[in-house]
């Protein structure tokens, strides 16, 4: 509350009234309120009869106080724009008013309810104005009823001392985002790597405008500094992947492919596939090597071996999937020789190499398509003719509407990709009537297929649909494919033989070369496929027994069935003799060795003979236990779900693995083997976009860092997009500061 002291009250009141009248230029209120107040006061003062000076003095003090309060109230309520003057007058009456009084007045006006005031202190200056002082860095800002709080919120986001405190002690959950230059700089570098942007993106004009409007405090770096940041992130991510590999107790399978960028240079991709401890399938790019000419098998094998050492994978390889290039035979031979010298392969390397199933199917289908090459040529030229000009496209669209053809466009094919040829033929059959009408209306159209061509196209398309579905299924990278292929391959073989000896002469002529090609590659790949299908709990040995009895005569079928069983048993024995560090067998072995005293402490040779006997008994019991596990697995009823395409084989082994510890280790290594090189080939789809004319001039080490980081970071992007608000990940580590780079390269 306001107080008045001694004789200063009258003079202060007079000064305050004069100051209020003069400083605001107000002589009286518009409605005459002030004049009526003054006249009433004068009349009252004249009518009072003062008897003595003491009473006169006291009355004067009271009169002056009433006058000042009246004038102040008139000014305060008659003109809201003069609210701040009230505080100034109060300072004249009592210059020593405390700050908390002014703060309480503002609080009463409901102006300090914003959360920003937790970080600021409101202070009134001598001239009656207000300042908001940051509690952390002590900077002052304009405050008051009309100043707002937007500038205060912005300062909270950029206050260096406040951010350092929050990083040290942890920040509470606020609605104000905390800006961090180093973290934002690292996020920008990861964006460039994950999405394949160029380094000079940081110098693009509109990139700078966009980022400045988004966060003015963010400082973009020079492209050379951005490249250094990306290389630093590559090293960080490489260390993470290496540590991830070291934690795995499984073996890795590899895929590789070559891509020729120019006549004088090419690139080789190397991808590692594995199943982690939680039975999830993964693939990581571990090498993107620049290969100089000549691209010989020996040279490529050396590049692959050099990429195994940094990841410590030279003793952990199970299988290698390659396409059917003749050069790859030399690559496999050199790699097998290298790995066998380290005793790192199972069954003497007989399971080390598997040919890409997609390429095998492609070779088989290409032989079948050769019988209708002329009909395919007519369809291909028709598509080129229609799509050759806008007017012909519009004309064909109108014709298609007239004959009630579907509202679709024609598909062109890539001659070296049979699946695109199949899709072209399948789409063209829907426009057969439109092609006939186009031939009648357009004399320039010379590629109309004959009636016989259409019949042959339909027969071939029906046959190729089987291959198309199988190719799609075995080309997956998110699920195991090896266990699927045996049944599909046997089914294709049965269909080919049915077509070969069928009544349709044209289909039979197509099937003959396809059967020859199929049998050429079947014997090469079937051993690993047999073991994989036994590891599928839905089939086990039943699938092998069923198909071999259909495909071969009884004697040959029994030999093949027994051979498959023997291969599975041999592989099981190798795994049983090399227990993992976490298996119960290994723990039992360690316990046995710890319980037996060391032979160096025993002088009796009799004890040595007993020790050998005990070891023999232990090993015999272990082999019996292993045999019982194999027998239990094969004799247990097969799991239901043969017709269930959504059956998750990895989920089954995750649940049932403890029941079959040795067989589950086999399943973990074998089911990670990919049937196709799609994972490696897909890398080059990004490479064609990323390795433009500018980036081709980069060092091979830089290109490899870009491609590997692109694969690793892109693999962490969620499959389904999440909402922006409240779901943006912010856990990526920030880059270390580089003050020298900031001084020299920042704009």
Tab-separated table of N, CA, C and O in Angstrom, residues 281-340:
chain	number	residue	atom	x	y	z
A	281	UNK	N	16.128	-61.044	-39.246
A	281	UNK	CA	17.013	-61.087	-40.412
A	281	UNK	C	17.508	-59.684	-40.741
A	281	UNK	O	16.728	-58.733	-40.770
A	282	UNK	N	18.819	-59.575	-40.983
A	282	UNK	CA	19.433	-58.279	-41.300
A	282	UNK	C	20.369	-58.438	-42.494
A	282	UNK	O	20.878	-59.531	-42.771
A	283	UNK	N	20.617	-57.324	-43.182
A	283	UNK	CA	21.674	-57.265	-44.198
A	283	UNK	C	22.323	-55.897	-44.141
A	283	UNK	O	21.643	-54.872	-44.012
A	284	UNK	N	23.645	-55.893	-44.205
A	284	UNK	CA	24.432	-54.666	-44.110
A	284	UNK	C	25.450	-54.630	-45.239
A	284	UNK	O	26.119	-55.627	-45.530
A	285	UNK	N	25.570	-53.470	-45.864
A	285	UNK	CA	26.610	-53.274	-46.872
A	285	UNK	C	27.955	-53.124	-46.157
A	285	UNK	O	28.120	-52.227	-45.325
A	286	UNK	N	28.907	-53.992	-46.467
A	286	UNK	CA	30.212	-53.954	-45.806
A	286	UNK	C	31.330	-53.568	-46.757
A	286	UNK	O	32.492	-53.474	-46.329
A	287	UNK	N	31.022	-53.363	-48.020
A	287	UNK	CA	32.056	-52.951	-48.954
A	287	UNK	C	31.476	-52.431	-50.247
A	287	UNK	O	30.481	-52.959	-50.755
A	288	UNK	N	32.088	-51.369	-50.756
A	288	UNK	CA	31.722	-50.827	-52.066
A	288	UNK	C	33.037	-50.431	-52.733
A	288	UNK	O	33.480	-49.289	-52.653
A	289	UNK	N	33.676	-51.418	-53.348
A	289	UNK	CA	35.057	-51.266	-53.800
A	289	UNK	C	35.119	-50.816	-55.249
A	289	UNK	O	34.347	-51.277	-56.103
A	290	UNK	N	36.051	-49.933	-55.501
A	290	UNK	CA	36.351	-49.520	-56.870
A	290	UNK	C	37.305	-50.541	-57.481
A	290	UNK	O	38.385	-50.809	-56.945
A	291	UNK	N	36.901	-51.152	-58.599
A	291	UNK	CA	37.677	-52.215	-59.224
A	291	UNK	C	38.173	-51.727	-60.577
A	291	UNK	O	37.376	-51.406	-61.468
A	292	UNK	N	39.467	-51.685	-60.721
A	292	UNK	CA	40.069	-51.274	-61.982
A	292	UNK	C	40.068	-52.446	-62.964
A	292	UNK	O	40.011	-53.617	-62.577
A	293	UNK	N	40.127	-52.105	-64.238
A	293	UNK	CA	40.246	-53.148	-65.257
A	293	UNK	C	41.648	-53.746	-65.196
A	293	UNK	O	42.615	-53.058	-64.813
A	294	UNK	N	41.808	-55.020	-65.526
A	294	UNK	CA	40.782	-55.958	-65.980
A	294	UNK	C	40.007	-56.555	-64.801
A	294	UNK	O	40.565	-56.771	-63.725
A	295	UNK	N	38.728	-56.823	-65.009
A	295	UNK	CA	37.878	-57.373	-63.965
A	295	UNK	C	37.986	-58.900	-63.958
A	295	UNK	O	37.055	-59.611	-64.318
A	296	UNK	N	39.129	-59.374	-63.538
A	296	UNK	CA	39.354	-60.818	-63.499
A	296	UNK	C	38.834	-61.387	-62.183
A	296	UNK	O	38.654	-60.671	-61.191
A	297	UNK	N	38.604	-62.713	-62.162
A	297	UNK	CA	38.128	-63.361	-60.955
A	297	UNK	C	39.114	-63.257	-59.812
A	297	UNK	O	38.721	-63.074	-58.649
A	298	UNK	N	40.401	-63.380	-60.106
A	298	UNK	CA	41.412	-63.289	-59.058
A	298	UNK	C	41.424	-61.907	-58.423
A	298	UNK	O	41.537	-61.763	-57.197
A	299	UNK	N	41.311	-60.875	-59.262
A	299	UNK	CA	41.323	-59.501	-58.746
A	299	UNK	C	40.105	-59.237	-57.858
A	299	UNK	O	40.215	-58.644	-56.777
A	300	UNK	N	38.948	-59.691	-58.310
A	300	UNK	CA	37.725	-59.473	-57.523
A	300	UNK	C	37.789	-60.256	-56.213
A	300	UNK	O	37.366	-59.761	-55.154
A	301	UNK	N	38.331	-61.480	-56.247
A	301	UNK	CA	38.455	-62.272	-55.022
A	301	UNK	C	39.356	-61.572	-54.011
A	301	UNK	O	39.068	-61.569	-52.799
A	302	UNK	N	40.446	-60.965	-54.466
A	302	UNK	CA	41.320	-60.226	-53.557
A	302	UNK	C	40.604	-59.042	-52.929
A	302	UNK	O	40.785	-58.755	-51.733
A	303	UNK	N	39.783	-58.350	-53.717
A	303	UNK	CA	39.026	-57.223	-53.167
A	303	UNK	C	38.037	-57.696	-52.104
A	303	UNK	O	37.852	-57.046	-51.064
A	304	UNK	N	37.400	-58.828	-52.342
A	304	UNK	CA	36.436	-59.346	-51.364
A	304	UNK	C	37.152	-59.742	-50.077
A	304	UNK	O	36.693	-59.431	-48.968
A	305	UNK	N	38.285	-60.434	-50.201
A	305	UNK	CA	39.030	-60.854	-49.010
A	305	UNK	C	39.499	-59.644	-48.216
A	305	UNK	O	39.456	-59.638	-46.972
A	306	UNK	N	39.929	-58.606	-48.921
A	306	UNK	CA	40.387	-57.401	-48.218
A	306	UNK	C	39.261	-56.717	-47.461
A	306	UNK	O	39.517	-55.998	-46.483
A	307	UNK	N	38.010	-56.940	-47.888
A	307	UNK	CA	36.872	-56.349	-47.182
A	307	UNK	C	36.427	-57.203	-45.999
A	307	UNK	O	35.649	-56.732	-45.173
A	308	UNK	N	36.878	-58.437	-45.907
A	308	UNK	CA	36.490	-59.298	-44.785
A	308	UNK	C	37.301	-59.009	-43.529
A	308	UNK	O	36.781	-59.090	-42.412
A	309	UNK	N	38.569	-58.670	-43.690
A	309	UNK	CA	39.440	-58.471	-42.532
A	309	UNK	C	38.981	-57.326	-41.625
A	309	UNK	O	38.954	-57.499	-40.397
A	310	UNK	N	38.635	-56.136	-42.142
A	310	UNK	CA	38.239	-55.058	-41.223
A	310	UNK	C	37.017	-55.388	-40.377
A	310	UNK	O	36.832	-54.813	-39.299
A	311	UNK	N	36.179	-56.314	-40.834
A	311	UNK	CA	34.972	-56.680	-40.089
A	311	UNK	C	35.158	-57.958	-39.281
A	311	UNK	O	34.207	-58.408	-38.625
A	312	UNK	N	36.355	-58.556	-39.351
A	312	UNK	CA	36.642	-59.794	-38.634
A	312	UNK	C	35.670	-60.909	-39.054
A	312	UNK	O	35.184	-61.689	-38.228
A	313	UNK	N	35.422	-60.993	-40.362
A	313	UNK	CA	34.490	-61.985	-40.896
A	313	UNK	C	35.191	-63.125	-41.628
A	313	UNK	O	34.514	-63.993	-42.186
A	314	UNK	N	36.512	-63.127	-41.622
A	314	UNK	CA	37.214	-64.121	-42.424
A	314	UNK	C	37.035	-65.535	-41.886
A	314	UNK	O	37.271	-66.514	-42.614
A	315	UNK	N	36.597	-65.716	-40.641
A	315	UNK	CA	36.343	-67.036	-40.085
A	315	UNK	C	34.867	-67.261	-39.767
A	315	UNK	O	34.536	-68.213	-39.061
A	316	UNK	N	34.014	-66.402	-40.243
A	316	UNK	CA	32.597	-66.483	-39.878
A	316	UNK	C	31.679	-66.607	-41.090
A	316	UNK	O	30.476	-66.367	-40.985
A	317	UNK	N	32.209	-66.946	-42.247
A	317	UNK	CA	31.406	-67.004	-43.463
A	317	UNK	C	30.799	-68.396	-43.608
A	317	UNK	O	31.476	-69.408	-43.433
A	318	UNK	N	29.524	-68.430	-43.961
A	318	UNK	CA	28.856	-69.708	-44.200
A	318	UNK	C	28.633	-69.968	-45.686
A	318	UNK	O	28.937	-71.035	-46.184
A	319	UNK	N	28.083	-68.990	-46.404
A	319	UNK	CA	27.726	-69.213	-47.809
A	319	UNK	C	27.894	-67.915	-48.582
A	319	UNK	O	27.862	-66.817	-48.009
A	320	UNK	N	28.080	-68.064	-49.899
A	320	UNK	CA	28.259	-66.911	-50.779
A	320	UNK	C	27.303	-67.077	-51.959
A	320	UNK	O	27.350	-68.085	-52.668
A	321	UNK	N	26.417	-66.085	-52.163
A	321	UNK	CA	25.462	-66.112	-53.269
A	321	UNK	C	25.961	-65.206	-54.381
A	321	UNK	O	26.189	-64.007	-54.158
A	322	UNK	N	26.129	-65.773	-55.580
A	322	UNK	CA	26.606	-65.022	-56.741
A	322	UNK	C	25.748	-65.370	-57.949
A	322	UNK	O	25.060	-66.403	-57.980
A	323	UNK	N	25.802	-64.500	-58.951
A	323	UNK	CA	25.060	-64.785	-60.176
A	323	UNK	C	25.844	-65.777	-61.034
A	323	UNK	O	26.851	-66.337	-60.604
A	324	UNK	N	25.382	-65.981	-62.264
A	324	UNK	CA	25.913	-67.059	-63.096
A	324	UNK	C	26.986	-66.612	-64.073
A	324	UNK	O	27.214	-67.264	-65.082
A	325	UNK	N	27.629	-65.525	-63.790
A	325	UNK	CA	28.717	-65.066	-64.644
A	325	UNK	C	29.882	-66.059	-64.565
A	325	UNK	O	30.214	-66.582	-63.486
A	326	UNK	N	30.502	-66.321	-65.699
A	326	UNK	CA	31.607	-67.282	-65.733
A	326	UNK	C	32.767	-66.833	-64.854
A	326	UNK	O	33.437	-67.665	-64.218
A	327	UNK	N	32.989	-65.539	-64.775
A	327	UNK	CA	34.072	-65.007	-63.952
A	327	UNK	C	33.876	-65.358	-62.477
A	327	UNK	O	34.841	-65.537	-61.726
A	328	UNK	N	32.606	-65.492	-62.039
A	328	UNK	CA	32.343	-65.783	-60.633
A	328	UNK	C	32.781	-67.186	-60.229
A	328	UNK	O	32.976	-67.451	-59.043
A	329	UNK	N	32.917	-68.093	-61.194
A	329	UNK	CA	33.450	-69.417	-60.865
A	329	UNK	C	34.880	-69.310	-60.338
A	329	UNK	O	35.267	-70.020	-59.400
A	330	UNK	N	35.652	-68.408	-60.929
A	330	UNK	CA	37.019	-68.179	-60.455
A	330	UNK	C	36.997	-67.512	-59.083
A	330	UNK	O	37.797	-67.841	-58.191
A	331	UNK	N	36.069	-66.578	-58.894
A	331	UNK	CA	35.953	-65.903	-57.596
A	331	UNK	C	35.648	-66.912	-56.495
A	331	UNK	O	36.276	-66.904	-55.424
A	332	UNK	N	34.703	-67.813	-56.748
A	332	UNK	CA	34.343	-68.823	-55.754
A	332	UNK	C	35.514	-69.747	-55.468
A	332	UNK	O	35.786	-70.105	-54.311
A	333	UNK	N	36.229	-70.120	-56.505
A	333	UNK	CA	37.367	-71.020	-56.317
A	333	UNK	C	38.433	-70.391	-55.428
A	333	UNK	O	38.950	-71.039	-54.504
A	334	UNK	N	38.749	-69.120	-55.666
A	334	UNK	CA	39.770	-68.433	-54.872
A	334	UNK	C	39.300	-68.206	-53.435
A	334	UNK	O	40.076	-68.373	-52.487
A	335	UNK	N	38.049	-67.825	-53.267
A	335	UNK	CA	37.527	-67.602	-51.914
A	335	UNK	C	37.466	-68.909	-51.124
A	335	UNK	O	37.789	-68.947	-49.929
A	336	UNK	N	37.044	-69.982	-51.762
A	336	UNK	CA	36.969	-71.277	-51.076
A	336	UNK	C	38.360	-71.732	-50.654
A	336	UNK	O	38.549	-72.262	-49.544
A	337	UNK	N	39.341	-71.537	-51.526
A	337	UNK	CA	40.711	-71.908	-51.173
A	337	UNK	C	41.191	-71.111	-49.960
A	337	UNK	O	41.818	-71.671	-49.042
A	338	UNK	N	40.873	-69.835	-49.931
A	338	UNK	CA	41.293	-68.985	-48.813
A	338	UNK	C	40.611	-69.399	-47.509
A	338	UNK	O	41.257	-69.528	-46.456
A	339	UNK	N	39.307	-69.647	-47.543
A	339	UNK	CA	38.564	-69.975	-46.323
A	339	UNK	C	38.863	-71.391	-45.838
A	339	UNK	O	38.887	-71.647	-44.628
A	340	UNK	N	39.094	-72.325	-46.757
A	340	UNK	CA	39.448	-73.676	-46.337
A	340	UNK	C	40.816	-73.711	-45.663
A	340	UNK	O	41.062	-74.546	-44.780
